[in-house]
Short mmCIF file of C-alpha atoms in Angstrom, two decimals:
data_model
loop_
_atom_site.label_atom_id
_atom_site.label_comp_id
_atom_site.label_asym_id
_atom_site.label_seq_id
_atom_site.Cartn_x
_atom_site.Cartn_y
_atom_site.Cartn_z
CA MET A 1 110.11 209.93 50.31
CA SER A 2 110.80 213.23 51.94
CA PHE A 3 110.32 214.91 55.25
CA GLN A 4 109.35 218.41 56.34
CA ILE A 5 111.23 219.30 59.39
CA ASN A 6 109.98 222.28 61.32
CA LEU A 7 112.79 223.67 63.34
CA LYS A 8 111.95 226.17 65.87
CA TYR A 9 114.76 228.28 66.67
CA ASN A 10 114.92 231.40 68.77
CA ASN A 11 115.38 234.32 66.54
CA LEU A 12 115.62 232.29 63.41
CA ASP A 13 114.58 233.89 60.12
CA GLU A 14 111.62 232.09 58.38
CA LYS A 15 113.80 231.72 55.16
CA TYR A 16 115.71 228.91 57.04
CA ASN A 17 112.62 226.99 57.93
CA LYS A 18 111.98 225.41 54.45
CA ILE A 19 111.53 222.02 53.21
CA ARG A 20 114.78 220.26 51.91
CA PRO A 21 115.66 216.58 51.18
CA LEU A 22 117.55 215.01 53.85
CA THR A 23 120.24 213.90 51.70
CA SER A 24 121.18 217.38 50.68
CA LYS A 25 123.72 219.35 52.60
CA PRO A 26 122.14 222.05 55.01
CA PRO A 27 123.47 225.54 54.33
CA LEU A 28 125.27 227.43 57.02
CA ILE A 29 123.36 229.67 59.05
CA PRO A 30 124.84 233.18 59.51
CA GLN A 31 126.10 233.84 63.04
CA GLN A 32 123.93 236.71 64.03
CA GLN A 33 120.96 234.36 63.41
CA PHE A 34 122.08 231.16 64.74
CA PHE A 35 120.92 229.80 67.82
CA LEU A 36 120.52 226.13 68.56
CA TYR A 37 118.43 224.09 70.85
CA LYS A 38 119.40 220.65 71.48
CA ASN A 39 116.12 219.06 71.07
CA ILE A 40 114.00 218.87 67.97
CA ILE A 41 110.65 220.64 68.56
CA GLN A 42 108.59 219.13 65.72
CA ILE A 43 108.70 216.94 62.95
CA LYS A 44 105.97 216.67 60.28
CA GLN A 45 105.35 213.76 57.96
CA ILE A 46 104.44 214.30 54.27
CA ASN A 47 104.08 212.18 51.11
CA LEU A 48 104.26 208.97 52.73
CA PRO A 49 102.11 206.73 50.34
CA SER A 50 103.98 203.37 51.36
CA ILE A 51 102.87 203.86 55.07
CA SER A 52 99.45 205.36 54.06
CA ASN A 53 98.71 202.50 51.85
CA LEU A 54 99.94 199.87 54.16
CA CYS A 55 98.04 200.94 57.15
CA LYS A 56 95.19 202.47 55.47
CA SER A 57 91.69 201.41 56.80
CA PRO A 58 88.82 200.74 54.33
CA GLN A 59 87.41 204.35 54.98
CA GLY A 60 90.75 205.74 54.03
CA SER A 61 92.21 206.63 57.15
CA LEU A 62 94.56 204.77 59.88
CA ASN A 63 92.79 202.04 61.61
CA THR A 64 92.71 202.49 65.25
CA SER A 65 89.64 200.41 66.48
CA LYS A 66 89.62 198.28 69.16
CA ASN A 67 89.51 195.16 66.85
CA ASN A 68 92.32 196.31 64.67
CA ILE A 69 94.81 197.86 66.97
CA LYS A 70 97.87 196.15 65.31
CA PRO A 71 99.08 197.13 61.92
CA GLN A 72 97.55 195.15 59.03
CA CYS A 73 100.98 194.28 57.73
CA ASN A 74 104.71 193.83 59.04
CA SER A 75 105.99 196.27 56.23
CA SER A 76 104.39 199.18 58.50
CA LEU A 77 106.70 198.07 61.35
CA ASN A 78 109.78 198.57 58.91
CA SER A 79 108.64 202.07 57.66
CA GLN A 80 108.31 203.17 61.59
CA LYS A 81 111.94 202.08 61.95
CA ASN A 82 113.01 203.88 58.82
CA ILE A 83 111.21 207.15 60.46
CA CYS A 84 113.30 206.68 63.54
CA GLN A 85 116.49 206.51 61.43
CA LYS A 86 115.48 209.58 59.61
CA GLU A 87 115.02 211.27 62.89
CA ASN A 88 118.44 210.33 64.16
CA ALA A 89 119.94 211.44 60.76
CA ASN A 90 118.37 214.76 61.21
CA GLN A 91 119.91 215.37 64.55
CA ALA A 92 123.26 214.07 62.97
CA ASN A 93 122.81 217.06 60.53
CA TYR A 94 122.48 219.69 63.33
CA SER A 95 125.61 218.36 65.06
CA PHE A 96 127.32 218.78 61.27
CA ILE A 97 126.13 222.38 61.31
CA LYS A 98 127.57 223.08 64.79
CA LYS A 99 131.07 221.25 63.83
CA ASN A 100 131.44 223.04 60.65
CA LEU A 101 131.31 226.47 61.97
CA SER A 102 134.35 228.51 61.43
CA GLN A 103 136.35 229.68 64.40
CA GLN A 104 135.43 233.26 63.48
CA GLN A 105 131.80 232.23 63.53
CA LYS A 106 132.15 230.56 66.89
CA LYS A 107 134.01 233.40 68.25
CA ASN A 108 131.34 235.96 66.86
CA TYR A 109 128.59 233.63 68.14
CA LEU A 110 130.10 233.42 71.71
CA LYS A 111 130.69 237.10 71.82
CA ARG A 112 127.20 237.60 70.88
CA HIS A 113 125.91 234.99 73.20
CA ASN A 114 128.05 236.34 76.00
CA SER A 115 126.85 240.05 75.48
CA ASN A 116 123.38 238.99 75.73
CA ASN A 117 124.13 237.03 79.00
CA ASN A 118 125.89 239.94 80.24
CA LEU A 119 122.76 242.16 79.42
CA ASN A 120 120.59 239.65 80.91
CA ASN A 121 122.90 239.35 83.97
CA LYS A 122 122.98 243.14 84.25
CA ASN A 123 119.38 243.36 84.30
CA ILE A 124 119.25 240.48 86.95
CA ASN A 125 121.73 242.40 89.02
CA ASN A 126 119.90 245.48 88.75
CA LYS A 127 116.71 243.80 89.80
CA SER A 128 118.74 241.95 92.63
CA PHE A 129 120.05 245.47 93.58
CA GLN A 130 116.59 246.85 93.66
CA LEU A 131 115.31 243.79 95.61
CA ASN A 132 118.30 243.81 98.13
CA LYS A 133 117.66 247.42 98.54
CA TYR A 134 113.99 246.81 99.56
CA ILE A 135 115.17 244.08 101.67
CA PHE A 136 117.77 246.25 103.26
CA GLN A 137 115.15 248.90 103.92
CA ASP A 138 112.49 246.11 105.27
CA ASN A 139 115.37 244.70 107.45
CA LYS A 140 116.32 248.12 108.64
CA GLN A 141 112.59 248.77 109.68
CA LEU A 142 112.46 245.39 111.00
CA ILE A 143 115.66 246.06 113.02
CA GLN A 144 114.26 249.30 114.17
CA ALA A 145 110.91 247.57 115.05
CA ASP A 146 113.10 244.98 117.05
CA ASN A 147 114.71 247.65 118.81
CA ASN A 148 111.52 249.22 119.71
CA ILE A 149 110.22 245.98 120.74
CA ILE A 150 113.14 245.20 122.92
CA LYS A 151 112.93 248.70 124.40
CA ALA A 152 109.03 248.33 124.93
CA SER A 153 109.44 244.91 126.50
CA LEU A 154 111.47 246.63 129.16
CA ASN A 155 108.38 248.84 129.80
CA THR A 156 105.50 246.71 128.88
CA LYS A 157 102.96 245.27 131.13
CA ASN A 158 103.61 241.87 129.89
CA LEU A 159 106.77 241.80 131.74
CA LEU A 160 105.08 242.48 135.06
CA LYS A 161 104.06 239.33 136.72
CA THR A 162 101.16 240.74 138.58
CA PRO A 163 100.07 239.03 141.94
CA PRO A 164 96.88 236.78 141.95
CA ILE A 165 93.97 239.29 142.82
CA THR A 166 90.53 237.77 143.43
CA ALA A 167 88.79 241.29 142.55
CA LYS A 168 87.13 241.18 139.15
CA SER A 169 88.61 244.71 138.34
CA TRP A 170 91.44 246.53 139.93
CA VAL A 171 93.70 249.37 138.97
CA ILE A 172 96.88 251.20 140.04
CA LEU A 173 97.61 254.97 139.21
CA ASP A 174 100.52 256.91 139.82
CA GLY A 175 99.32 259.38 142.75
CA ASN A 176 101.70 262.11 141.54
CA SER A 177 100.47 262.12 137.95
CA GLY A 178 97.22 260.23 137.55
CA LYS A 179 98.74 257.93 134.92
CA ILE A 180 97.40 254.34 134.84
CA LEU A 181 100.37 251.95 135.74
CA HIS A 182 98.77 248.53 135.62
CA GLY A 183 95.29 246.98 136.10
CA LYS A 184 92.68 244.08 135.43
CA GLN A 185 89.39 244.91 133.76
CA GLN A 186 90.03 248.65 134.61
CA ASN A 187 87.57 250.01 132.07
CA LYS A 188 84.80 247.27 132.62
CA LYS A 189 81.60 249.02 133.94
CA ARG A 190 80.32 247.80 137.29
CA GLU A 191 78.15 248.97 140.34
CA ILE A 192 80.43 250.74 142.76
CA ALA A 193 78.36 250.85 145.73
CA SER A 194 79.66 253.47 148.36
CA LEU A 195 82.57 254.58 146.28
CA THR A 196 79.73 256.91 144.69
CA LYS A 197 80.26 259.09 147.95
CA ILE A 198 83.63 260.06 146.56
CA MET A 199 81.70 262.02 143.97
CA THR A 200 79.36 263.29 146.52
CA CYS A 201 81.92 264.72 148.81
CA TYR A 202 83.89 266.17 145.71
CA THR A 203 80.76 267.86 144.20
CA THR A 204 79.97 269.54 147.46
CA LEU A 205 83.54 270.85 148.25
CA ILE A 206 83.89 272.23 144.82
CA PHE A 207 80.41 273.91 144.75
CA PHE A 208 80.96 275.73 148.07
CA GLN A 209 84.83 276.81 147.21
CA ASN A 210 84.39 277.76 143.61
CA VAL A 211 80.57 278.57 143.17
CA LEU A 212 79.10 280.04 146.60
CA LYS A 213 82.63 280.55 148.16
CA LYS A 214 81.15 280.08 151.75
CA ASP A 215 82.68 278.44 154.82
CA ILE A 216 81.00 275.13 155.03
CA GLN A 217 81.70 274.95 158.78
CA ARG A 218 79.08 278.02 159.22
CA ILE A 219 76.38 276.43 157.11
CA PHE A 220 73.81 274.35 159.05
CA ILE A 221 71.16 272.29 157.94
CA LYS A 222 68.16 270.25 159.60
CA VAL A 223 68.07 266.44 159.16
CA SER A 224 65.02 265.72 156.86
CA PHE A 225 62.56 262.58 157.70
CA LYS A 226 63.53 261.22 154.30
CA ALA A 227 67.23 261.35 155.20
CA SER A 228 66.75 259.86 158.74
CA GLN A 229 64.93 256.70 157.12
CA ILE A 230 67.36 255.84 154.47
CA ILE A 231 68.59 252.19 154.53
CA GLY A 232 72.14 250.81 154.54
CA THR A 233 75.08 252.18 156.28
CA SER A 234 74.42 255.09 158.39
CA ALA A 235 75.84 257.97 160.48
CA LYS A 236 72.88 257.48 162.95
CA LEU A 237 71.45 261.09 162.34
CA LYS A 238 68.02 261.68 163.64
CA GLU A 239 65.07 263.82 162.05
CA ASN A 240 65.33 267.39 162.93
CA THR A 241 68.95 267.15 164.12
CA ILE A 242 71.00 270.37 163.06
CA ILE A 243 74.46 269.80 161.73
CA SER A 244 77.03 271.60 159.76
CA ILE A 245 77.71 270.83 156.32
CA TYR A 246 81.41 270.26 157.34
CA ASP A 247 80.35 267.71 159.86
CA LEU A 248 78.28 266.04 157.39
CA LEU A 249 81.13 265.37 155.10
CA TYR A 250 82.71 263.32 157.95
CA GLY A 251 79.59 261.60 158.47
CA LEU A 252 79.46 260.77 154.63
CA MET A 253 83.07 259.43 154.53
CA LEU A 254 84.13 257.89 157.60
CA PRO A 255 81.01 255.66 158.62
CA SER A 256 79.74 255.68 155.00
CA GLY A 257 76.57 257.39 156.12
CA ASN A 258 73.84 257.20 153.43
CA ASP A 259 71.80 259.56 155.76
CA SER A 260 74.53 262.23 155.23
CA ALA A 261 74.44 261.61 151.56
CA VAL A 262 70.88 262.52 151.30
CA CYS A 263 71.24 265.47 153.76
CA LEU A 264 74.03 266.93 151.58
CA ALA A 265 72.23 266.19 148.27
CA GLU A 266 69.08 268.03 149.65
CA ILE A 267 70.68 271.02 150.86
CA VAL A 268 73.37 271.43 148.16
CA GLY A 269 70.93 270.76 145.34
CA LEU A 270 68.78 273.19 146.77
CA PHE A 271 71.50 276.08 146.72
CA MET A 272 72.29 274.75 143.37
CA TYR A 273 68.82 275.55 142.08
CA LEU A 274 68.70 278.82 143.88
CA LYS A 275 71.96 279.55 142.21
CA GLN A 276 70.13 278.67 138.77
CA VAL A 277 67.18 280.91 139.37
CA LYS A 278 69.32 283.66 141.07
CA ASP A 279 67.42 283.99 144.25
CA GLU A 280 70.05 286.05 146.06
CA GLU A 281 67.69 286.74 148.99
CA ILE A 282 68.39 283.14 150.56
CA LEU A 283 71.74 283.00 148.98
CA ASN A 284 72.86 286.22 150.84
CA ASP A 285 71.79 284.95 154.30
CA ILE A 286 73.32 281.19 153.77
CA VAL A 287 75.86 282.02 156.58
CA LEU A 288 73.94 283.02 159.69
CA TYR A 289 74.63 282.54 163.51
CA ASP A 290 70.76 282.40 163.74
CA TYR A 291 70.65 279.26 161.42
CA SER A 292 66.91 278.82 162.31
CA LEU A 293 65.96 281.79 160.45
CA LEU A 294 67.82 280.46 157.35
CA LEU A 295 66.04 277.18 157.85
CA ASP A 296 62.68 278.88 158.06
CA LYS A 297 63.36 280.58 154.73
CA ILE A 298 64.55 277.35 152.97
CA ALA A 299 61.29 275.57 154.47
CA GLN A 300 59.18 278.39 152.90
CA PHE A 301 60.98 278.48 149.49
CA LYS A 302 60.68 274.54 149.52
CA LYS A 303 57.01 274.72 149.90
CA LYS A 304 56.54 276.87 146.84
CA ILE A 305 58.41 274.85 144.39
CA ASN A 306 57.53 271.41 146.07
CA ASN A 307 55.31 270.21 143.50
CA PHE A 308 58.30 270.14 140.74
CA PHE A 309 61.49 270.29 142.41
CA ASP A 310 63.68 267.60 143.66
CA PRO A 311 66.95 268.97 145.21
CA VAL A 312 68.51 265.51 145.00
CA GLN A 313 68.14 265.19 141.40
CA VAL A 314 69.59 268.32 140.83
CA PHE A 315 72.53 267.41 142.87
CA VAL A 316 72.97 264.17 140.94
CA ILE A 317 72.90 266.04 137.72
CA GLU A 318 75.86 268.24 138.99
CA MET A 319 77.61 264.83 139.88
CA ASN A 320 77.43 263.76 136.26
CA LYS A 321 78.50 267.15 134.89
CA ASN A 322 81.59 266.97 137.04
CA ALA A 323 82.10 263.25 135.91
CA ILE A 324 82.30 264.59 132.35
CA ASN A 325 84.47 267.59 133.44
CA LEU A 326 87.09 264.95 134.77
CA ASP A 327 86.75 262.76 131.80
CA LEU A 328 85.29 259.92 133.55
CA LYS A 329 84.13 258.29 130.41
CA ASN A 330 82.41 255.15 131.82
CA THR A 331 80.68 256.78 134.77
CA ASN A 332 77.14 257.44 135.36
CA PHE A 333 75.52 258.29 138.73
CA THR A 334 71.82 257.74 139.71
CA ASN A 335 72.05 258.79 143.38
CA PRO A 336 74.31 260.24 145.78
CA HIS A 337 74.95 257.36 148.04
CA GLY A 338 75.55 254.17 145.84
CA LEU A 339 72.77 251.86 147.09
CA LYS A 340 71.94 249.14 144.44
CA ASN A 341 70.96 250.69 141.10
CA ILE A 342 72.15 248.81 137.91
CA PHE A 343 72.65 252.21 136.30
CA ASN A 344 74.89 253.67 139.00
CA THR A 345 78.10 252.29 137.48
CA SER A 346 81.76 253.16 136.93
CA THR A 347 85.05 251.61 136.44
CA ALA A 348 88.12 250.91 138.35
CA TYR A 349 90.06 253.46 136.45
CA ASP A 350 87.39 256.25 136.47
CA ILE A 351 87.11 255.87 140.38
CA GLY A 352 91.13 255.99 140.31
CA LEU A 353 90.95 259.19 138.28
CA LEU A 354 88.32 260.67 140.35
CA SER A 355 90.21 259.96 143.61
CA PHE A 356 93.30 261.47 142.03
CA ASN A 357 91.50 264.72 141.35
CA ALA A 358 89.71 264.78 144.64
CA LEU A 359 92.93 264.16 146.66
CA GLN A 360 94.15 267.51 145.07
CA ILE A 361 91.71 269.03 147.44
CA SER A 362 93.17 269.51 150.77
CA GLN A 363 89.84 269.47 152.50
CA PHE A 364 89.12 266.14 151.26
CA GLN A 365 92.39 264.75 151.94
CA LYS A 366 91.97 265.65 155.42
CA ILE A 367 88.61 264.00 155.78
CA VAL A 368 89.51 260.68 154.22
CA ASN A 369 92.77 260.39 156.40
CA THR A 370 90.83 260.91 159.55
CA LYS A 371 90.52 257.85 161.54
CA GLN A 372 87.76 258.76 163.96
CA TYR A 373 85.94 262.13 164.23
CA LYS A 374 83.61 263.62 166.99
CA ALA A 375 80.85 265.90 165.34
CA THR A 376 78.64 268.40 167.59
CA LEU A 377 75.01 268.16 166.73
CA GLN A 378 71.95 269.87 168.14
CA ILE A 379 69.37 267.39 168.86
CA PHE A 380 65.65 268.42 169.25
CA ASN A 381 64.45 267.38 172.81
CA LYS A 382 60.92 266.60 172.54
CA GLN A 383 60.46 267.01 176.42
CA ASN A 384 62.01 270.40 176.63
CA GLN A 385 60.89 271.41 173.17
CA LYS A 386 64.35 272.81 172.43
CA TYR A 387 67.60 271.87 170.98
CA GLU A 388 70.57 270.41 173.11
CA PHE A 389 74.04 269.95 172.27
CA ALA A 390 75.27 266.57 171.75
CA GLN A 391 78.24 264.65 170.31
CA ILE A 392 78.44 261.76 168.02
CA GLU A 393 81.72 259.70 167.25
CA TRP A 394 82.35 258.36 163.83
CA ILE A 395 85.02 255.64 163.03
CA ASN A 396 86.56 255.43 159.53
CA THR A 397 85.69 251.97 158.00
CA ASN A 398 89.03 251.92 156.02
CA LYS A 399 91.32 249.51 157.88
CA LEU A 400 94.32 250.33 156.05
CA LEU A 401 94.61 253.61 157.94
CA GLU A 402 96.17 251.57 160.71
CA PHE A 403 99.25 250.87 158.80
CA THR A 404 102.06 253.40 157.94
CA GLY A 405 101.86 255.09 154.71
CA TRP A 406 98.20 254.41 153.92
CA GLY A 407 95.59 257.09 153.32
CA GLY A 408 91.60 256.87 152.79
CA ILE A 409 89.93 257.04 150.32
CA LYS A 410 86.54 254.94 150.48
CA THR A 411 85.16 251.61 151.08
CA GLY A 412 81.75 250.04 149.63
CA ILE A 413 79.80 247.18 149.69
CA THR A 414 76.55 246.01 148.23
CA GLU A 415 75.10 242.72 147.22
CA SER A 416 75.27 243.56 143.54
CA ALA A 417 78.59 245.39 143.54
CA GLY A 418 80.60 243.27 145.89
CA PRO A 419 83.36 244.49 148.34
CA CYS A 420 84.96 247.59 146.94
CA LEU A 421 87.98 249.73 148.04
CA ALA A 422 89.68 252.82 147.00
CA SER A 423 92.89 253.95 148.98
CA TYR A 424 96.22 255.33 148.42
CA ILE A 425 99.68 254.74 149.91
CA LYS A 426 102.51 257.25 150.20
CA ASN A 427 106.14 256.29 150.77
CA ASN A 428 108.97 258.96 149.84
CA ASN A 429 108.61 259.65 146.39
CA GLN A 430 106.31 256.60 145.80
CA HIS A 431 102.57 257.40 145.70
CA TYR A 432 99.96 254.98 144.33
CA ILE A 433 96.37 255.22 144.09
CA ILE A 434 94.81 251.58 144.11
CA VAL A 435 91.04 250.57 143.48
CA ILE A 436 89.54 247.13 143.82
CA LEU A 437 85.84 246.57 142.64
CA CYS A 438 84.09 243.37 143.38
CA SER A 439 86.58 241.48 145.49
CA LYS A 440 86.15 237.94 146.93
CA SER A 441 85.36 238.95 150.70
CA LEU A 442 85.31 241.89 152.79
CA ASN A 443 88.40 241.17 154.58
CA ILE A 444 90.53 239.94 151.59
CA ARG A 445 90.24 243.43 150.05
CA TRP A 446 92.70 244.85 152.50
CA ALA A 447 95.26 242.01 151.96
CA GLU A 448 94.85 242.46 148.27
CA CYS A 449 95.41 246.03 148.27
CA GLN A 450 98.48 245.55 150.16
CA LYS A 451 99.64 242.99 147.82
CA ILE A 452 99.29 245.35 144.83
CA ALA A 453 101.17 248.06 146.64
CA ASP A 454 103.99 245.65 147.49
CA TRP A 455 104.29 244.52 143.91
CA ALA A 456 104.40 248.18 142.72
CA TYR A 457 107.33 248.63 145.04
CA GLU A 458 109.32 245.71 143.91
CA ASN A 459 108.72 246.83 140.32
CA PHE A 460 109.30 250.45 140.67
CA ASP A 461 111.82 250.83 137.93
CA LEU A 462 109.46 248.91 135.42
CA LEU A 463 106.54 251.00 136.30
CA GLN A 464 108.41 254.38 135.96
CA ASN A 465 109.99 253.18 132.55
CA GLN A 466 106.52 252.18 131.55
CA LYS A 467 104.97 255.65 132.58
CA GLN A 468 107.47 257.58 130.48
#
């Protein structure tokens, strides 16, 4: 009886993996090849006729059927005990090999083993150094990121506890730079009601100052039937009333006159068209003390082009061009007055930016800061068949003008847009533009605008850091 013992050593030559009797003394393994695991990995049985014969099934193989699970003879148990004894003897041989190594062999083995360990440790240390280097770099970035977060947290909007505002959209801008400071749904498109008139006024002033370069106090128009019949808020203009463009702007912005908006769009749109077709005859006579002559010329011209020309649409196109020039990305105008139209939309931020640019025009700022204004009109007297001078007084609808520091800009309300307000406040070096869209009620918009301003004053330092 003999055993084949397969010893799977690491780095062991095949010549040491050979069959040998267990009774023979194992040879010494050279120190450069020696590496011993504690456990035997595999033992194979060979040439065991006694066990094979005793435990053989009729078919010549070990019987492992359910009816014959137990060995067929007791001698097989003794053989299995012998196998276990052989295994113990084999383990003893390995211990013998380890004990019988010479001191020099042990030193060489330990030296080689330690050098391998040192090499492994060096590789591990190098990898650890690289890993620590990456970790250090990541931590450095994290520290920098944390510093940025801490720095940003001092400037962020999240630290600013905004007051409860019922308006669906609102925004506050720095009145000195036009930069946004805070807001709620400030980029949400909504109908803007009479805040549309801010662009109507801006477009009119820009056209006469930069294009025609004429004095609007010396340009008069006649109120059309269409303008006098427009619904909504009104400046109380009657058909055939003669009024200057200068006074029309007050009738537009103070009482929020839709009739004034139509009058301006008609005459300014006509002048824009004349400028496009280069009809210098009327444009040269645009400033006349005998304005009736000018009106007759305009009437004759309108008859010629009446079938295909709408001056109001020309004016609205110019309004949208100005919106593009001012970078109002979410704004579209369909009329000059702001009556209900689902396509006449803008955002709180765009209206704030428009207001900032409009306030750079001194004439605009003067108009919106006026609490009340008396305009001189020439009203046609049907009985006398002649014009008579008359005065009409308009009061600004913006009630915030009653309080110190507040300025215009425009109020607005329709059923679809809700109560709206654009205004600004100036106190020493603090200048804010505030826009509210779709407020809960007409009266609450004044209080909410004041509430936003008070909040801005209380958080002045945070807002300034955020702006930077």
